[in-house]
């Protein structure tokens, strides 16, 4: 959505087909939510009237706006004349932002997925994957905003788009990659490889660097907590292994059985 708005483009070909499938998925989800129970004060409520009332008071408006096949509608108004038709097109373009609100549900989905992960190793890997995807999503948004700032001030001589010899009418891929390179560089190293040429670009870059510093601190802290917790788990495992081996030696357990017990305990570690 930020890509389509910032780069002022429309989907076509297989991307349009995928987006239509996403709209169908959202529509199916909207219908199913009218028949899906919800938890209230620790109890699962399956009463139809209560389900409808709860859904219409919470997520229905957002889901309805996100389910509207906006790109399909825009594809049929490509040649809209000036006036009311073009105004409707602009309204539908703005409605794309409603899809971003569904990201608030993503946290609930990820929490449910974590509850079903029993292996500690997989939980660490899942947490790392979440942080990586979160950083890439944030970088994607920043890249779109960065290009929008440059394109909005294209008439100025001091402009990062002009300074880097980018053609506003050029290939979308080149424009997006250059913008994403700037975003990833600032988020990861707090250093912008593309110089800000005017005050608006400098202000945006400074705010981004401050935000990147906070994000970097949070990510490093989260990774350290994961490493420490996993290290504590491995230390506990070694202590249990040591006690088990000491017990078997004290009771004259044969080396073959000791090896089998050791492999069994190691297998437990791999599956936790």
mmCIF file of C-alpha atoms in Angstrom:
data_model
loop_
_atom_site.group_PDB
_atom_site.id
_atom_site.type_symbol
_atom_site.label_atom_id
_atom_site.label_comp_id
_atom_site.label_asym_id
_atom_site.label_seq_id
_atom_site.Cartn_x
_atom_site.Cartn_y
_atom_site.Cartn_z
ATOM 1 C CA UNK A 1 0.000 0.000 0.000
ATOM 2 C CA UNK A 2 2.707 2.608 0.820
ATOM 3 C CA UNK A 3 4.466 1.591 -2.407
ATOM 4 C CA UNK A 4 1.371 2.157 -4.557
ATOM 5 C CA UNK A 5 0.632 5.527 -2.938
ATOM 6 C CA UNK A 6 4.185 6.911 -2.798
ATOM 7 C CA UNK A 7 5.225 5.845 -6.287
ATOM 8 C CA UNK A 8 1.781 6.682 -7.740
ATOM 9 C CA UNK A 9 1.467 3.432 -9.649
ATOM 10 C CA UNK A 10 -1.152 0.754 -10.179
ATOM 11 C CA UNK A 11 -0.931 -3.011 -10.065
ATOM 12 C CA UNK A 12 -0.985 -4.969 -13.296
ATOM 13 C CA UNK A 13 -0.431 -8.506 -14.514
ATOM 14 C CA UNK A 14 0.239 -11.201 -11.947
ATOM 15 C CA UNK A 15 0.528 -8.643 -9.134
ATOM 16 C CA UNK A 16 -3.047 -7.556 -9.845
ATOM 17 C CA UNK A 17 -4.181 -11.204 -9.721
ATOM 18 C CA UNK A 18 -2.435 -11.733 -6.368
ATOM 19 C CA UNK A 19 -4.027 -8.581 -4.971
ATOM 20 C CA UNK A 20 -7.443 -9.821 -6.108
ATOM 21 C CA UNK A 21 -6.817 -13.117 -4.296
ATOM 22 C CA UNK A 22 -5.946 -11.128 -1.160
ATOM 23 C CA UNK A 23 -9.241 -9.225 -1.485
ATOM 24 C CA UNK A 24 -11.111 -12.541 -1.750
ATOM 25 C CA UNK A 25 -9.267 -13.798 1.355
ATOM 26 C CA UNK A 26 -10.238 -10.654 3.299
ATOM 27 C CA UNK A 27 -13.855 -11.020 2.175
ATOM 28 C CA UNK A 28 -13.919 -14.657 3.302
ATOM 29 C CA UNK A 29 -12.409 -13.653 6.637
ATOM 30 C CA UNK A 30 -15.032 -10.915 7.054
ATOM 31 C CA UNK A 31 -17.865 -13.408 6.494
ATOM 32 C CA UNK A 32 -16.370 -16.028 8.823
ATOM 33 C CA UNK A 33 -15.994 -13.455 11.616
ATOM 34 C CA UNK A 34 -19.816 -13.296 11.824
ATOM 35 C CA UNK A 35 -19.773 -16.979 12.804
ATOM 36 C CA UNK A 36 -16.642 -17.070 14.973
ATOM 37 C CA UNK A 37 -17.000 -17.065 18.762
ATOM 38 C CA UNK A 38 -15.057 -14.723 21.010
ATOM 39 C CA UNK A 39 -13.701 -14.823 24.549
ATOM 40 C CA UNK A 40 -15.506 -12.722 27.131
ATOM 41 C CA UNK A 41 -14.482 -12.732 30.795
ATOM 42 C CA UNK A 42 -12.679 -16.029 30.377
ATOM 43 C CA UNK A 43 -15.579 -17.778 28.641
ATOM 44 C CA UNK A 44 -16.074 -18.617 24.964
ATOM 45 C CA UNK A 45 -19.246 -16.945 23.685
ATOM 46 C CA UNK A 46 -20.833 -18.757 20.717
ATOM 47 C CA UNK A 47 -24.196 -16.985 20.653
ATOM 48 C CA UNK A 48 -24.865 -15.677 17.139
ATOM 49 C CA UNK A 49 -26.406 -12.372 18.214
ATOM 50 C CA UNK A 50 -23.540 -11.643 20.607
ATOM 51 C CA UNK A 51 -20.967 -12.547 17.938
ATOM 52 C CA UNK A 52 -22.519 -10.155 15.399
ATOM 53 C CA UNK A 53 -22.805 -7.381 17.978
ATOM 54 C CA UNK A 54 -19.206 -7.800 19.146
ATOM 55 C CA UNK A 55 -17.792 -7.893 15.611
ATOM 56 C CA UNK A 56 -19.717 -4.866 14.360
ATOM 57 C CA UNK A 57 -18.496 -2.869 17.389
ATOM 58 C CA UNK A 58 -14.834 -3.815 16.928
ATOM 59 C CA UNK A 59 -13.259 -4.806 13.602
ATOM 60 C CA UNK A 60 -16.133 -4.729 11.116
ATOM 61 C CA UNK A 61 -15.648 -1.164 9.783
ATOM 62 C CA UNK A 62 -11.894 -1.660 9.353
ATOM 63 C CA UNK A 63 -12.350 -5.072 7.737
ATOM 64 C CA UNK A 64 -15.022 -3.736 5.390
ATOM 65 C CA UNK A 65 -12.783 -0.899 4.215
ATOM 66 C CA UNK A 66 -9.837 -3.293 3.825
ATOM 67 C CA UNK A 67 -11.977 -5.812 1.916
ATOM 68 C CA UNK A 68 -13.147 -3.337 -0.721
ATOM 69 C CA UNK A 69 -11.487 -4.399 -4.022
ATOM 70 C CA UNK A 70 -9.945 -0.969 -4.537
ATOM 71 C CA UNK A 71 -7.459 -1.913 -7.257
ATOM 72 C CA UNK A 72 -10.197 -3.692 -9.222
ATOM 73 C CA UNK A 73 -12.367 -0.551 -9.004
ATOM 74 C CA UNK A 74 -9.482 1.720 -9.977
ATOM 75 C CA UNK A 75 -8.705 -0.482 -12.972
ATOM 76 C CA UNK A 76 -12.213 0.290 -14.301
ATOM 77 C CA UNK A 77 -11.768 4.056 -13.763
ATOM 78 C CA UNK A 78 -8.367 4.487 -15.366
ATOM 79 C CA UNK A 79 -9.759 6.804 -18.015
ATOM 80 C CA UNK A 80 -12.055 8.688 -15.667
ATOM 81 C CA UNK A 81 -12.771 12.269 -16.838
ATOM 82 C CA UNK A 82 -12.060 15.305 -14.722
ATOM 83 C CA UNK A 83 -14.712 16.066 -12.125
ATOM 84 C CA UNK A 84 -16.725 13.793 -9.905
ATOM 85 C CA UNK A 85 -15.327 10.547 -11.367
ATOM 86 C CA UNK A 86 -11.727 11.561 -10.759
ATOM 87 C CA UNK A 87 -12.676 12.636 -7.221
ATOM 88 C CA UNK A 88 -14.111 9.171 -6.571
ATOM 89 C CA UNK A 89 -10.877 7.639 -7.812
ATOM 90 C CA UNK A 90 -8.864 9.734 -5.354
ATOM 91 C CA UNK A 91 -11.176 8.684 -2.509
ATOM 92 C CA UNK A 92 -10.680 5.021 -3.343
ATOM 93 C CA UNK A 93 -6.907 5.516 -3.462
ATOM 94 C CA UNK A 94 -7.019 6.997 0.031
ATOM 95 C CA UNK A 95 -9.056 4.003 1.231
ATOM 96 C CA UNK A 96 -6.024 1.816 0.583
ATOM 97 C CA UNK A 97 -4.636 3.052 3.899
ATOM 98 C CA UNK A 98 -7.361 1.120 5.710
ATOM 99 C CA UNK A 99 -5.520 -2.089 4.860
ATOM 100 C CA UNK A 100 -2.633 -0.992 7.043
ATOM 101 C CA UNK A 101 -4.950 -1.005 10.062
ATOM 102 C CA UNK A 102 -5.287 -4.771 9.717
ATOM 103 C CA UNK A 103 -1.644 -5.016 10.759
ATOM 104 C CA UNK A 104 -2.879 -4.499 14.301
ATOM 105 C CA UNK A 105 -4.311 -8.000 14.089
ATOM 106 C CA UNK A 106 -0.930 -9.377 13.113
ATOM 107 C CA UNK A 107 0.284 -9.133 16.706
ATOM 108 C CA UNK A 108 -2.601 -11.320 17.873
ATOM 109 C CA UNK A 109 -1.834 -13.870 15.155
ATOM 110 C CA UNK A 110 1.868 -13.990 16.028
ATOM 111 C CA UNK A 111 1.055 -14.426 19.714
ATOM 112 C CA UNK A 112 -1.178 -17.394 18.904
ATOM 113 C CA UNK A 113 1.563 -18.904 16.739
ATOM 114 C CA UNK A 114 4.085 -18.556 19.581
ATOM 115 C CA UNK A 115 1.722 -20.373 21.938
ATOM 116 C CA UNK A 116 1.857 -23.431 19.658
ATOM 117 C CA UNK A 117 5.664 -23.540 19.428
ATOM 118 C CA UNK A 118 6.970 -26.070 21.945
ATOM 119 C CA UNK A 119 10.640 -26.122 20.931
ATOM 120 C CA UNK A 120 12.825 -23.468 22.579
ATOM 121 C CA UNK A 121 15.161 -23.444 19.576
ATOM 122 C CA UNK A 122 12.254 -22.866 17.189
ATOM 123 C CA UNK A 123 10.922 -20.134 19.479
ATOM 124 C CA UNK A 124 14.275 -18.319 19.330
ATOM 125 C CA UNK A 125 14.356 -18.674 15.536
ATOM 126 C CA UNK A 126 10.753 -17.458 15.277
ATOM 127 C CA UNK A 127 11.526 -14.412 17.428
ATOM 128 C CA UNK A 128 14.570 -13.562 15.298
ATOM 129 C CA UNK A 129 12.476 -13.929 12.141
ATOM 130 C CA UNK A 130 9.850 -11.578 13.603
ATOM 131 C CA UNK A 131 12.451 -8.917 14.309
ATOM 132 C CA UNK A 132 13.985 -9.265 10.835
ATOM 133 C CA UNK A 133 10.629 -9.001 9.062
ATOM 134 C CA UNK A 134 9.677 -6.061 11.283
ATOM 135 C CA UNK A 135 12.868 -4.207 10.350
ATOM 136 C CA UNK A 136 12.345 -4.909 6.648
ATOM 137 C CA UNK A 137 8.719 -3.737 6.832
ATOM 138 C CA UNK A 138 9.791 -0.543 8.606
ATOM 139 C CA UNK A 139 12.540 0.007 6.010
ATOM 140 C CA UNK A 140 9.999 -0.491 3.223
ATOM 141 C CA UNK A 141 7.762 2.216 4.668
ATOM 142 C CA UNK A 142 10.685 4.596 5.116
ATOM 143 C CA UNK A 143 11.777 3.989 1.522
ATOM 144 C CA UNK A 144 8.305 4.905 0.280
ATOM 145 C CA UNK A 145 8.171 8.075 2.407
ATOM 146 C CA UNK A 146 11.684 9.052 1.282
ATOM 147 C CA UNK A 147 10.733 8.836 -2.386
ATOM 148 C CA UNK A 148 7.456 10.709 -1.765
ATOM 149 C CA UNK A 149 9.394 13.562 -0.140
ATOM 150 C CA UNK A 150 11.792 13.779 -3.067
ATOM 151 C CA UNK A 151 9.087 13.623 -5.722
ATOM 152 C CA UNK A 152 6.920 16.235 -3.961
ATOM 153 C CA UNK A 153 9.833 18.705 -4.128
ATOM 154 C CA UNK A 154 11.062 17.783 -7.591
ATOM 155 C CA UNK A 155 10.861 21.419 -8.740
ATOM 156 C CA UNK A 156 13.533 22.443 -6.204
ATOM 157 C CA UNK A 157 17.157 22.489 -7.323
ATOM 158 C CA UNK A 158 18.319 21.091 -3.974
ATOM 159 C CA UNK A 159 16.580 17.749 -4.116
ATOM 160 C CA UNK A 160 17.953 14.242 -3.507
ATOM 161 C CA UNK A 161 16.191 12.893 -6.600
ATOM 162 C CA UNK A 162 17.844 15.500 -8.843
ATOM 163 C CA UNK A 163 21.232 15.170 -7.138
ATOM 164 C CA UNK A 164 21.250 11.415 -7.811
ATOM 165 C CA UNK A 165 20.158 11.842 -11.445
ATOM 166 C CA UNK A 166 16.969 9.842 -10.978
ATOM 167 C CA UNK A 167 14.210 10.206 -13.530
ATOM 168 C CA UNK A 168 10.763 10.595 -11.983
ATOM 169 C CA UNK A 169 9.325 8.922 -15.065
ATOM 170 C CA UNK A 170 11.983 6.202 -14.996
ATOM 171 C CA UNK A 171 11.810 2.549 -14.004
ATOM 172 C CA UNK A 172 10.005 1.903 -10.722
ATOM 173 C CA UNK A 173 12.543 -0.749 -9.792
ATOM 174 C CA UNK A 174 15.462 1.703 -9.901
ATOM 175 C CA UNK A 175 13.615 4.309 -7.864
ATOM 176 C CA UNK A 176 12.486 1.809 -5.226
ATOM 177 C CA UNK A 177 15.883 0.128 -4.843
ATOM 178 C CA UNK A 178 17.628 3.501 -4.397
ATOM 179 C CA UNK A 179 15.048 4.537 -1.784
ATOM 180 C CA UNK A 180 15.243 1.183 0.017
ATOM 181 C CA UNK A 181 19.045 1.358 0.076
ATOM 182 C CA UNK A 182 18.797 4.707 1.858
ATOM 183 C CA UNK A 183 16.243 3.363 4.356
ATOM 184 C CA UNK A 184 18.138 0.170 5.222
ATOM 185 C CA UNK A 185 21.404 2.086 5.588
ATOM 186 C CA UNK A 186 19.935 4.644 8.001
ATOM 187 C CA UNK A 187 17.997 2.052 10.028
ATOM 188 C CA UNK A 188 20.938 -0.331 10.360
ATOM 189 C CA UNK A 189 23.898 2.081 10.680
ATOM 190 C CA UNK A 190 22.179 5.434 11.350
ATOM 191 C CA UNK A 191 24.131 6.844 8.398
ATOM 192 C CA UNK A 192 22.488 8.033 5.186
ATOM 193 C CA UNK A 193 24.411 7.157 1.995
ATOM 194 C CA UNK A 194 22.118 9.519 0.085
ATOM 195 C CA UNK A 195 22.645 13.104 1.230
ATOM 196 C CA UNK A 196 19.667 15.190 2.281
ATOM 197 C CA UNK A 197 19.662 18.298 0.075
ATOM 198 C CA UNK A 198 17.039 20.550 1.700
ATOM 199 C CA UNK A 199 15.585 21.227 5.138
ATOM 200 C CA UNK A 200 12.596 18.923 4.716
ATOM 201 C CA UNK A 201 14.860 16.034 3.786
ATOM 202 C CA UNK A 202 17.253 16.869 6.637
ATOM 203 C CA UNK A 203 14.444 16.993 9.175
ATOM 204 C CA UNK A 204 13.106 13.650 7.976
ATOM 205 C CA UNK A 205 16.575 12.093 8.107
ATOM 206 C CA UNK A 206 17.246 13.395 11.615
ATOM 207 C CA UNK A 207 13.949 12.018 12.944
ATOM 208 C CA UNK A 208 14.671 8.713 11.236
ATOM 209 C CA UNK A 209 18.137 8.516 12.814
ATOM 210 C CA UNK A 210 16.658 9.113 16.274
ATOM 211 C CA UNK A 211 14.039 6.420 15.669
ATOM 212 C CA UNK A 212 16.719 4.091 14.304
ATOM 213 C CA UNK A 213 18.750 4.541 17.499
ATOM 214 C CA UNK A 214 15.762 3.478 19.613
ATOM 215 C CA UNK A 215 15.011 0.535 17.311
ATOM 216 C CA UNK A 216 18.655 -0.567 17.393
ATOM 217 C CA UNK A 217 18.657 -0.509 21.210
ATOM 218 C CA UNK A 218 15.424 -2.525 21.376
ATOM 219 C CA UNK A 219 16.660 -5.119 18.873
ATOM 220 C CA UNK A 220 20.034 -5.529 20.593
ATOM 221 C CA UNK A 221 18.313 -5.869 23.971
ATOM 222 C CA UNK A 222 15.906 -8.475 22.615
ATOM 223 C CA UNK A 223 18.718 -10.488 21.023
ATOM 224 C CA UNK A 224 20.749 -10.384 24.243
ATOM 225 C CA UNK A 225 17.760 -11.621 26.237
ATOM 226 C CA UNK A 226 17.324 -14.497 23.790
ATOM 227 C CA UNK A 227 21.009 -15.418 24.000
ATOM 228 C CA UNK A 228 21.022 -15.263 27.806
ATOM 229 C CA UNK A 229 17.841 -17.305 28.174
ATOM 230 C CA UNK A 230 19.087 -19.915 25.714
ATOM 231 C CA UNK A 231 22.466 -20.016 27.473
ATOM 232 C CA UNK A 232 20.760 -20.594 30.814
ATOM 233 C CA UNK A 233 18.778 -23.429 29.281
ATOM 234 C CA UNK A 234 21.939 -25.076 27.911
ATOM 235 C CA UNK A 235 23.656 -24.694 31.312
ATOM 236 C CA UNK A 236 20.733 -26.425 32.997
ATOM 237 C CA UNK A 237 20.900 -29.184 30.387
ATOM 238 C CA UNK A 238 24.620 -29.761 31.034
ATOM 239 C CA UNK A 239 23.985 -29.967 34.766
ATOM 240 C CA UNK A 240 21.263 -32.540 34.258
ATOM 241 C CA UNK A 241 23.506 -34.512 31.936
ATOM 242 C CA UNK A 242 26.333 -34.412 34.495
ATOM 243 C CA UNK A 243 24.039 -35.678 37.265
ATOM 244 C CA UNK A 244 22.701 -38.463 35.037
ATOM 245 C CA UNK A 245 26.206 -39.631 34.058
ATOM 246 C CA UNK A 246 27.355 -39.501 37.708
ATOM 247 C CA UNK A 247 24.346 -41.574 38.762
ATOM 248 C CA UNK A 248 24.978 -44.207 36.070
ATOM 249 C CA UNK A 249 28.675 -44.498 36.959
ATOM 250 C CA UNK A 250 27.808 -44.839 40.647
ATOM 251 C CA UNK A 251 25.421 -47.690 39.806
ATOM 252 C CA UNK A 252 27.848 -49.422 37.406
ATOM 253 C CA UNK A 253 25.682 -48.873 34.321
ATOM 254 C CA UNK A 254 27.317 -50.273 31.197
ATOM 255 C CA UNK A 255 28.923 -47.883 28.694
ATOM 256 C CA UNK A 256 26.503 -48.916 25.934
ATOM 257 C CA UNK A 257 23.468 -48.003 28.053
ATOM 258 C CA UNK A 258 25.183 -44.788 29.178
ATOM 259 C CA UNK A 259 25.592 -43.813 25.529
ATOM 260 C CA UNK A 260 21.923 -44.548 24.813
ATOM 261 C CA UNK A 261 20.805 -42.459 27.792
ATOM 262 C CA UNK A 262 23.081 -39.605 26.714
ATOM 263 C CA UNK A 263 21.674 -39.663 23.186
ATOM 264 C CA UNK A 264 18.135 -39.730 24.595
ATOM 265 C CA UNK A 265 18.776 -36.635 26.725
ATOM 266 C CA UNK A 266 20.388 -34.844 23.772
ATOM 267 C CA UNK A 267 17.363 -35.719 21.655
ATOM 268 C CA UNK A 268 15.138 -34.136 24.303
ATOM 269 C CA UNK A 269 17.192 -30.940 24.027
ATOM 270 C CA UNK A 270 16.833 -30.860 20.246
ATOM 271 C CA UNK A 271 13.048 -31.196 20.491
ATOM 272 C CA UNK A 272 12.449 -28.598 23.216
#
